GROMACS .gro file of C-alpha atoms in nm:
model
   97
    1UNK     CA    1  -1.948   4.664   9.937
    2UNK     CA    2  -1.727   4.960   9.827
    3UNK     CA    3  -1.336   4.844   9.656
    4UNK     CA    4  -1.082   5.100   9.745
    5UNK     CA    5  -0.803   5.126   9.555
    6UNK     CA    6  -0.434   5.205   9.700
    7UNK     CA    7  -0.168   5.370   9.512
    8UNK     CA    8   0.181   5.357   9.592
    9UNK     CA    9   0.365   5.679   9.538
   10UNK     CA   10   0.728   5.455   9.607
   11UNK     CA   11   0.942   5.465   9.286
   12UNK     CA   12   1.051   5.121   9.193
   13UNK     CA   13   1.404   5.107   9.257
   14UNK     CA   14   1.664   5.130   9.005
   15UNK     CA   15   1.802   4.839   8.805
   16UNK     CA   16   2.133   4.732   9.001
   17UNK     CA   17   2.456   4.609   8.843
   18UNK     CA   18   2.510   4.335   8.997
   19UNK     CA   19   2.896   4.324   8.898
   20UNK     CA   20   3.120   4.356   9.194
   21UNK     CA   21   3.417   4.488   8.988
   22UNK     CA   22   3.758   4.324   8.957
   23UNK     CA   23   3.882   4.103   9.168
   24UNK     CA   24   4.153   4.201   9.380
   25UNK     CA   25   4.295   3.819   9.441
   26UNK     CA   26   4.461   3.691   9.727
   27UNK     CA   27   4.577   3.958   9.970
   28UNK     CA   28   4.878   3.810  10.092
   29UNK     CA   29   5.172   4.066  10.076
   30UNK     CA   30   4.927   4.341   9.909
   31UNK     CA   31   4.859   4.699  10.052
   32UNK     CA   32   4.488   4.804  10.067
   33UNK     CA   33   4.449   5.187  10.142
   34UNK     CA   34   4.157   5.293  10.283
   35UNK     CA   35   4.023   5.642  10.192
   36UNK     CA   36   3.784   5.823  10.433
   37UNK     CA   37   3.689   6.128  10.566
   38UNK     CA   38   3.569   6.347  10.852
   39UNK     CA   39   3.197   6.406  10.656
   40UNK     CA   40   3.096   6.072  10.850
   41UNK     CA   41   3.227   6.001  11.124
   42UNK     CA   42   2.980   5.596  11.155
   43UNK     CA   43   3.245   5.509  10.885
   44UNK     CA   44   3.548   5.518  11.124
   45UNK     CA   45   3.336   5.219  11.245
   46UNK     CA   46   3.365   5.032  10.948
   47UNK     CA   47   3.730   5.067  10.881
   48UNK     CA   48   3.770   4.987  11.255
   49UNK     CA   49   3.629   4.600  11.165
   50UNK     CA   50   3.794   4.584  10.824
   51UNK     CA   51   4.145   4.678  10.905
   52UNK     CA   52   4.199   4.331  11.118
   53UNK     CA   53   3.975   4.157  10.870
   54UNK     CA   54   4.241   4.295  10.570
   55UNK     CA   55   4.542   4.222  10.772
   56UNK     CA   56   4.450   3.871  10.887
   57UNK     CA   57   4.437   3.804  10.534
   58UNK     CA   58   4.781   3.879  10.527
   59UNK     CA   59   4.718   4.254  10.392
   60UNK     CA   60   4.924   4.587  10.497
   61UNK     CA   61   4.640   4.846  10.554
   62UNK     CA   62   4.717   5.235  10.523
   63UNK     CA   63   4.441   5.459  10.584
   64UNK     CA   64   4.410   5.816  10.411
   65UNK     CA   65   4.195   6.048  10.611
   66UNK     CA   66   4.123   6.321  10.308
   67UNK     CA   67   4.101   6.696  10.337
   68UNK     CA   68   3.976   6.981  10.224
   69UNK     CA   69   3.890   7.019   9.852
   70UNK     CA   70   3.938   7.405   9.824
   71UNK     CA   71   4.214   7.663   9.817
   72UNK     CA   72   4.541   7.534   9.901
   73UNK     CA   73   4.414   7.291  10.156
   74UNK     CA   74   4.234   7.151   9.835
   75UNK     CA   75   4.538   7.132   9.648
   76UNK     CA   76   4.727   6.975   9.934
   77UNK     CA   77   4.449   6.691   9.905
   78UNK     CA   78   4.499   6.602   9.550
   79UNK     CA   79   4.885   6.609   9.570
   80UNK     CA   80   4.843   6.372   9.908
   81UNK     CA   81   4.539   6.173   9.736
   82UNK     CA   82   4.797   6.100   9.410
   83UNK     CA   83   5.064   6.002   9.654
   84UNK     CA   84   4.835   5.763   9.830
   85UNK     CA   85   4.695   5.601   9.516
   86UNK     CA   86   5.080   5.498   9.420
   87UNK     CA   87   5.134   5.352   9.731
   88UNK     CA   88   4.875   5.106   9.768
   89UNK     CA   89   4.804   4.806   9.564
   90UNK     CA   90   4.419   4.869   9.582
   91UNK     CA   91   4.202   5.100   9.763
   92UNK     CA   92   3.876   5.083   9.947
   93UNK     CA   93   3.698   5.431   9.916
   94UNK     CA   94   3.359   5.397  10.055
   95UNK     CA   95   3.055   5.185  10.076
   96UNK     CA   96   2.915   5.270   9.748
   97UNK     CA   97   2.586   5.354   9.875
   0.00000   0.00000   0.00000
């Protein structure tokens, strides 16, 4: 009988860091800002179930909904993206996929 042979054209995926970062530490009496934008909207979703989640770990949550990134609606964004980064203790900014 015949052996066929099957190649798989899949990549292997890439090597992941499995490092989650700092550690942000109890939450009590922190604010978290949350950074999103209007690109996808499925992410409204998730900060929909992490705002309780944040506050019921005694966190103040401020969202930041960003803006344009041209012209002087671009510039408007970095002055209001600066402004939000001072405010907030730490900052969630996506899903890092």
């Amino acid at each position: 009988m015949a052996r066929v042979t099957i190649l798989d054209p899949t990549a292997r995926p890439p090597a992941v860091d499995i490092d989650p970062g700092p550690d942000a530490g109890p939450l009590v009496g922190k604010v978290v800002g949350i950074r999103y934008d209007t690109a996808w909207p499925s992410f409204e979703w998730v900060v929909s179930d992490w705002i309780p989640r944040l506050e019921a770990a005694g966190a103040e949550v401020r969202t930041w909904i960003a803006g344009n990134r041209i012209g002087g609606e671009g510039e408007r964004t970095f002055r209001q993206l600066a402004e939000f980064a001072d405010d907030v203790d730490l900052a969630l900014v996506g899903l890092g996929n």
